[in-house]
Short mmCIF file of C-alpha atoms in Angstrom, two decimals:
data_model
loop_
_atom_site.label_atom_id
_atom_site.label_comp_id
_atom_site.label_asym_id
_atom_site.label_seq_id
_atom_site.Cartn_x
_atom_site.Cartn_y
_atom_site.Cartn_z
CA MET T 1 -2.27 2.01 17.34
CA LYS T 2 -0.05 0.22 14.81
CA GLN T 3 -0.77 -1.92 11.77
CA ALA T 4 1.32 -5.02 11.05
CA LEU T 5 2.89 -5.25 7.60
CA TYR T 6 3.54 -8.64 6.02
CA GLN T 7 5.72 -9.66 3.09
CA THR T 8 4.13 -11.28 0.06
CA ASN T 9 5.64 -14.71 0.79
CA GLN T 10 3.53 -14.74 3.97
CA THR T 11 0.24 -14.22 2.13
CA GLN T 12 -0.56 -17.90 1.72
CA ALA T 13 -0.05 -18.62 5.41
CA ILE T 14 -2.24 -15.64 6.31
CA ASP T 15 -5.00 -16.77 3.93
CA GLN T 16 -4.90 -20.28 5.41
CA ALA T 17 -5.05 -18.94 8.95
CA ALA T 18 -7.99 -16.68 8.06
CA ALA T 19 -9.91 -19.48 6.32
CA GLN T 20 -9.36 -21.80 9.27
CA TYR T 21 -10.55 -19.10 11.70
CA LEU T 22 -13.70 -18.50 9.65
CA GLY T 23 -14.29 -22.21 9.09
CA ILE T 24 -14.38 -21.92 5.30
CA ASP T 25 -12.29 -23.06 2.33
CA SER T 26 -10.11 -20.91 0.08
CA PHE T 27 -12.83 -20.32 -2.52
CA GLU T 28 -15.29 -19.11 0.10
CA LEU T 29 -12.53 -16.82 1.39
CA MET T 30 -12.16 -15.41 -2.14
CA GLN T 31 -15.91 -14.78 -2.26
CA ARG T 32 -15.82 -12.95 1.07
CA ALA T 33 -12.91 -10.82 -0.11
CA ALA T 34 -14.76 -9.96 -3.31
CA GLU T 35 -17.90 -9.11 -1.34
CA ALA T 36 -15.86 -6.66 0.75
CA VAL T 37 -14.43 -5.08 -2.40
CA PHE T 38 -17.87 -4.91 -3.99
CA GLN T 39 -19.14 -2.74 -1.14
CA HIS T 40 -16.89 0.04 -2.43
CA ILE T 41 -18.43 0.09 -5.92
CA LYS T 42 -22.02 -1.08 -5.36
CA ASN T 43 -23.43 2.42 -5.89
CA GLU T 44 -21.64 3.03 -9.21
CA ALA T 45 -23.89 2.71 -12.26
CA ARG T 46 -21.27 1.76 -14.87
CA VAL T 47 -18.44 -0.54 -13.87
CA LEU T 48 -15.47 -1.94 -15.79
CA VAL T 49 -13.74 -4.94 -14.19
CA VAL T 50 -10.33 -5.92 -15.60
CA THR T 51 -9.12 -9.39 -14.58
CA GLY T 52 -5.74 -11.05 -14.75
CA PRO T 53 -4.30 -14.57 -14.41
CA GLY T 54 -4.33 -15.43 -10.70
CA ASN T 55 -6.48 -15.25 -7.58
CA ASN T 56 -6.51 -11.46 -7.79
CA GLY T 57 -8.25 -11.94 -11.13
CA GLY T 58 -10.57 -14.44 -9.45
CA ASP T 59 -11.64 -11.72 -7.03
CA GLY T 60 -12.47 -9.60 -10.05
CA TRP T 61 -14.71 -12.26 -11.62
CA VAL T 62 -16.69 -12.49 -8.37
CA VAL T 63 -16.96 -8.69 -8.10
CA ALA T 64 -18.27 -8.52 -11.66
CA GLU T 65 -20.95 -11.12 -10.94
CA LEU T 66 -21.99 -9.33 -7.75
CA ALA T 67 -22.35 -6.09 -9.71
CA ARG T 68 -24.47 -7.89 -12.33
CA GLN T 69 -26.75 -9.26 -9.63
CA ASN T 70 -27.01 -5.72 -8.26
CA GLN T 71 -28.41 -4.54 -11.62
CA GLN T 72 -25.33 -2.44 -12.38
CA GLN T 73 -24.05 -2.01 -15.93
CA VAL T 74 -20.95 -4.23 -15.90
CA THR T 75 -18.26 -4.68 -18.53
CA LEU T 76 -15.76 -7.49 -17.94
CA TRP T 77 -12.40 -7.27 -19.71
CA ALA T 78 -10.50 -10.54 -19.22
CA LEU T 79 -6.79 -10.34 -20.00
CA VAL T 80 -6.62 -14.13 -19.59
CA PRO T 81 -9.34 -16.40 -21.06
CA PRO T 82 -11.31 -18.44 -18.50
CA GLU T 83 -9.99 -21.74 -19.92
CA ARG T 84 -6.45 -20.72 -18.96
CA LEU T 85 -7.33 -20.06 -15.32
CA HIS T 86 -6.69 -22.53 -12.51
CA GLY T 87 -7.97 -23.29 -9.03
CA ASP T 88 -10.24 -20.81 -7.32
CA ALA T 89 -9.89 -18.27 -10.15
CA ALA T 90 -11.29 -20.84 -12.60
CA LYS T 91 -14.20 -21.55 -10.25
CA ALA T 92 -14.96 -17.84 -9.99
CA ALA T 93 -14.94 -17.43 -13.77
CA ALA T 94 -17.23 -20.43 -14.23
CA LEU T 95 -19.84 -18.92 -11.92
CA CYS T 96 -19.72 -15.46 -13.51
CA GLN T 97 -22.58 -14.72 -15.95
CA VAL T 98 -21.24 -11.37 -17.19
CA PRO T 99 -20.39 -11.35 -20.94
CA VAL T 100 -16.63 -11.52 -21.41
CA ASN T 101 -14.56 -9.12 -23.53
CA PHE T 102 -10.97 -9.83 -24.51
CA GLU T 103 -10.16 -6.37 -25.89
CA ALA T 104 -10.21 -2.90 -24.40
CA PRO T 105 -13.71 -1.38 -24.50
CA GLU T 106 -14.35 1.03 -27.34
CA ASP T 107 -16.59 3.10 -25.09
CA SER T 108 -14.83 4.15 -21.89
CA ASN T 109 -17.86 5.77 -20.30
CA PHE T 110 -17.47 4.19 -16.85
CA ASP T 111 -17.86 5.49 -13.32
CA VAL T 112 -15.16 3.22 -11.89
CA ILE T 113 -12.60 0.68 -13.05
CA VAL T 114 -11.88 -2.32 -10.83
CA ASP T 115 -8.24 -3.37 -11.13
CA ALA T 116 -8.04 -7.16 -10.59
CA ILE T 117 -5.03 -7.86 -12.81
CA PHE T 118 -2.12 -8.66 -10.50
CA GLY T 119 -1.87 -9.12 -6.74
CA SER T 120 1.00 -8.49 -4.36
CA GLY T 121 3.06 -11.47 -5.53
CA LEU T 122 4.23 -9.86 -8.77
CA ASN T 123 8.03 -10.24 -8.99
CA LYS T 124 8.93 -9.52 -12.61
CA PRO T 125 8.41 -6.59 -14.99
CA ILE T 126 5.10 -6.42 -16.81
CA GLN T 127 5.31 -6.51 -20.59
CA GLY T 128 3.15 -6.95 -23.67
CA ALA T 129 -0.64 -6.97 -23.48
CA MET T 130 -0.71 -6.70 -19.68
CA ALA T 131 1.43 -3.55 -19.75
CA HIS T 132 -0.72 -2.05 -22.51
CA ALA T 133 -3.86 -2.76 -20.46
CA ILE T 134 -2.45 -1.01 -17.40
CA ASP T 135 -1.35 1.98 -19.46
CA TRP T 136 -4.82 2.11 -21.09
CA ILE T 137 -6.49 2.17 -17.67
CA ASN T 138 -4.22 4.98 -16.45
CA GLN T 139 -4.98 7.06 -19.54
CA GLN T 140 -8.76 7.01 -19.09
CA GLY T 141 -8.93 9.48 -16.22
CA ILE T 142 -11.52 7.26 -14.50
CA PRO T 143 -11.31 6.46 -10.75
CA VAL T 144 -9.65 3.07 -10.23
CA LEU T 145 -10.27 0.70 -7.34
CA SER T 146 -7.42 -1.79 -6.97
CA ILE T 147 -7.91 -5.11 -5.23
CA ASP T 148 -5.20 -5.84 -2.63
CA ILE T 149 -2.54 -3.72 -4.37
CA PRO T 150 -2.31 -1.65 -7.57
CA SER T 151 -1.30 -3.98 -10.40
CA GLY T 152 2.36 -3.59 -11.27
CA LEU T 153 3.48 -2.58 -7.79
CA ASN T 154 5.89 -4.85 -5.92
CA GLY T 155 4.22 -5.72 -2.63
CA ASP T 156 7.47 -5.90 -0.68
CA THR T 157 9.41 -2.90 -1.99
CA GLY T 158 6.92 -0.50 -3.58
CA GLN T 159 8.92 -0.67 -6.80
CA VAL T 160 7.04 -0.24 -10.08
CA MET T 161 7.57 -3.39 -12.14
CA GLY T 162 7.69 -1.75 -15.54
CA THR T 163 4.32 -0.01 -15.23
CA ALA T 164 1.67 0.18 -12.52
CA ILE T 165 -1.91 1.25 -11.92
CA HIS T 166 -2.54 4.67 -10.37
CA ALA T 167 -5.46 3.85 -8.09
CA LYS T 168 -7.81 6.26 -6.37
CA LYS T 169 -8.48 3.63 -3.71
CA THR T 170 -6.86 0.31 -2.81
CA THR T 171 -8.71 -2.34 -0.83
CA ALA T 172 -6.07 -4.39 0.96
CA ILE T 173 -7.34 -7.85 1.87
CA LEU T 174 -6.59 -9.23 5.37
CA THR T 175 -3.21 -7.47 5.65
CA HIS T 176 -1.20 -4.52 4.44
CA HIS T 177 2.00 -5.01 2.46
CA PRO T 178 5.03 -2.72 2.96
CA GLY T 179 5.11 -1.91 -0.75
CA CYS T 180 1.95 0.17 -0.37
CA PHE T 181 3.82 2.60 1.90
CA THR T 182 7.39 2.61 0.56
CA ALA T 183 9.15 3.83 -2.60
CA ALA T 184 6.57 4.52 -5.34
CA GLY T 185 3.78 2.80 -3.40
CA LYS T 186 2.35 5.95 -1.82
CA ASP T 187 1.98 7.52 -5.27
CA HIS T 188 -0.01 4.56 -6.62
CA VAL T 189 -2.33 3.22 -3.89
CA GLY T 190 -4.44 6.33 -3.36
CA HIS T 191 -6.62 5.91 -0.27
CA CYS T 192 -5.69 2.53 1.20
CA VAL T 193 -8.44 0.64 3.07
CA LEU T 194 -7.89 -2.61 4.94
CA GLU T 195 -10.64 -5.24 4.70
CA THR T 196 -10.09 -7.68 7.57
CA LEU T 197 -13.10 -9.88 6.65
CA GLN T 198 -13.87 -9.91 10.39
CA VAL T 199 -10.70 -11.87 11.11
CA SER T 200 -9.02 -10.92 14.38
CA ASP T 201 -5.36 -9.83 14.41
CA GLN T 202 -4.77 -12.54 16.98
CA VAL T 203 -5.20 -15.14 14.24
CA TYR T 204 -1.82 -14.07 12.83
CA GLN T 205 0.10 -14.15 16.10
CA GLY T 206 2.25 -17.03 14.89
CA ILE T 207 3.21 -15.11 11.73
CA GLN T 208 5.93 -12.52 12.37
CA PRO T 209 5.31 -9.13 10.69
CA CYS T 210 8.20 -7.67 8.72
CA ALA T 211 7.40 -4.17 10.02
CA HIS T 212 4.67 -2.03 11.55
CA LEU T 213 2.92 1.04 10.22
CA LEU T 214 2.72 3.60 13.00
CA HIS T 215 -0.22 5.94 13.42
CA GLU T 216 0.35 9.54 14.49
CA SER T 217 -1.74 8.92 17.60
CA LEU T 218 0.90 6.43 18.76
CA LEU T 219 3.79 8.77 17.96
CA SER T 220 2.16 11.56 19.95
CA LYS T 221 2.48 9.40 23.07
CA LEU T 222 6.25 9.72 22.82
CA LYS T 223 6.01 13.39 23.73
CA THR T 224 7.10 14.18 27.26
CA ARG T 225 6.74 17.22 29.51
CA ARG T 226 9.81 18.80 31.02
CA SER T 227 9.85 20.12 34.55
CA HIS T 228 10.05 23.88 35.00
CA ASP T 229 13.52 23.61 36.56
CA SER T 230 14.90 21.32 33.84
CA HIS T 231 18.40 22.03 32.56
CA LYS T 232 20.00 21.19 29.23
CA GLY T 233 22.75 19.31 31.03
CA ARG T 234 20.21 16.77 32.27
CA LEU T 235 18.52 16.29 28.88
CA GLY T 236 21.29 14.61 26.91
CA HIS T 237 24.21 15.81 24.82
CA VAL T 238 24.24 14.56 21.20
CA TRP T 239 27.06 14.75 18.70
CA ALA T 240 25.81 15.02 15.12
CA ALA T 241 28.57 14.21 12.62
CA GLY T 242 28.56 14.98 8.91
CA GLY T 243 28.77 17.65 6.26
CA GLN T 244 31.81 17.10 4.06
CA SER T 245 33.46 20.06 2.38
CA GLY T 246 30.85 22.14 0.58
CA MET T 247 27.94 20.36 2.30
CA LEU T 248 27.29 22.66 5.26
CA GLY T 249 23.53 22.43 4.88
CA ALA T 250 23.50 18.69 5.68
CA ILE T 251 24.94 19.06 9.15
CA LEU T 252 22.93 22.21 9.90
CA LEU T 253 19.66 20.44 9.13
CA THR T 254 20.71 17.37 11.11
CA ALA T 255 21.90 19.25 14.19
CA HIS T 256 18.78 21.42 14.24
CA ALA T 257 16.54 18.34 13.93
CA VAL T 258 18.30 16.65 16.85
CA LEU T 259 17.77 19.73 19.00
CA ARG T 260 14.10 19.95 17.99
CA ALA T 261 13.68 16.26 18.82
CA GLY T 262 14.57 16.97 22.44
CA ALA T 263 18.33 16.84 23.00
CA GLY T 264 19.51 19.22 25.73
CA ALA T 265 22.69 20.08 23.87
CA VAL T 266 24.00 19.34 20.39
CA THR T 267 27.51 19.51 19.00
CA ALA T 268 27.96 19.49 15.22
CA VAL T 269 31.10 17.56 14.29
CA THR T 270 31.96 18.66 10.78
CA ASP T 271 34.58 19.83 8.32
CA PRO T 272 36.88 22.49 9.90
CA GLN T 273 35.87 25.18 7.40
CA HIS T 274 32.22 24.57 8.34
CA SER T 275 32.69 24.44 12.10
CA VAL T 276 33.31 28.19 12.36
CA GLN T 277 30.14 28.88 10.35
CA VAL T 278 27.75 26.67 12.32
CA PRO T 279 27.23 29.17 15.21
CA LEU T 280 26.55 31.93 12.68
CA HIS T 281 23.57 29.99 11.34
CA LEU T 282 22.47 28.23 14.54
CA PRO T 283 23.92 29.88 17.67
CA GLU T 284 22.21 27.26 19.84
CA ILE T 285 24.42 24.54 18.27
CA MET T 286 28.01 23.99 19.40
CA SER T 287 30.56 22.94 16.78
CA HIS T 288 33.74 20.94 16.50
CA GLY T 289 36.01 20.81 13.45
CA PHE T 290 37.21 17.37 12.43
CA ASP T 291 39.33 16.39 9.45
#
């Protein structure tokens, strides 16, 4: 089992492929994505939805309207006024009947905050009012559900672009981005859930993933059984080189890891003053001094 990871510049092609597969347009795809997100908060009594400038914000407007229709207590904090929105985000705002707030709520008595500020395409540091909004959200101590990716996180690298949401759960839409699993990403996404919108992986076959996320069940298949008469000479001899002067621990850890990974024999190639010490720490490792 492995999950394909796609870079942010591939998102548009993936959205188009998904919409074509489902036989719908981009706005209907946004509504389906928002419906999937809504399922994660539909049982919360008091909801704060914070929306930003793009389609990620559009998802938030739809989620807010769905929560209103579900008789939930919804507060909508728009960081960008509806008249400044474009495309599908503007359509979503026009259909939303939730009263709009343009300042942080005075009462922060919410069960969940929906982060719909920025999507995975963010490529510059967040400043000003947007940064203050993210910091405000993080300071509330309220569970945050991020749509697609925590706002402020670079979808390709996992780098924090000035500041970023600390989510309890992230609902990735259609695909995962590598930034959710690299660098600071793991500390910000919380529990990451993929919403495929019932689109088959085969729809993306013409779009090359940048990497794959491996599941432990797949890695366990790499384990092999050795025969009872196996001999270290038939199981590979690995030279592990490293450990400059004063850095004995580096080569010891490396050589031991190689042996644990399955090598029949391991020779640590290291600084001459270290080579005589290697067998004292790990007698199962051979050593060779090299200047």
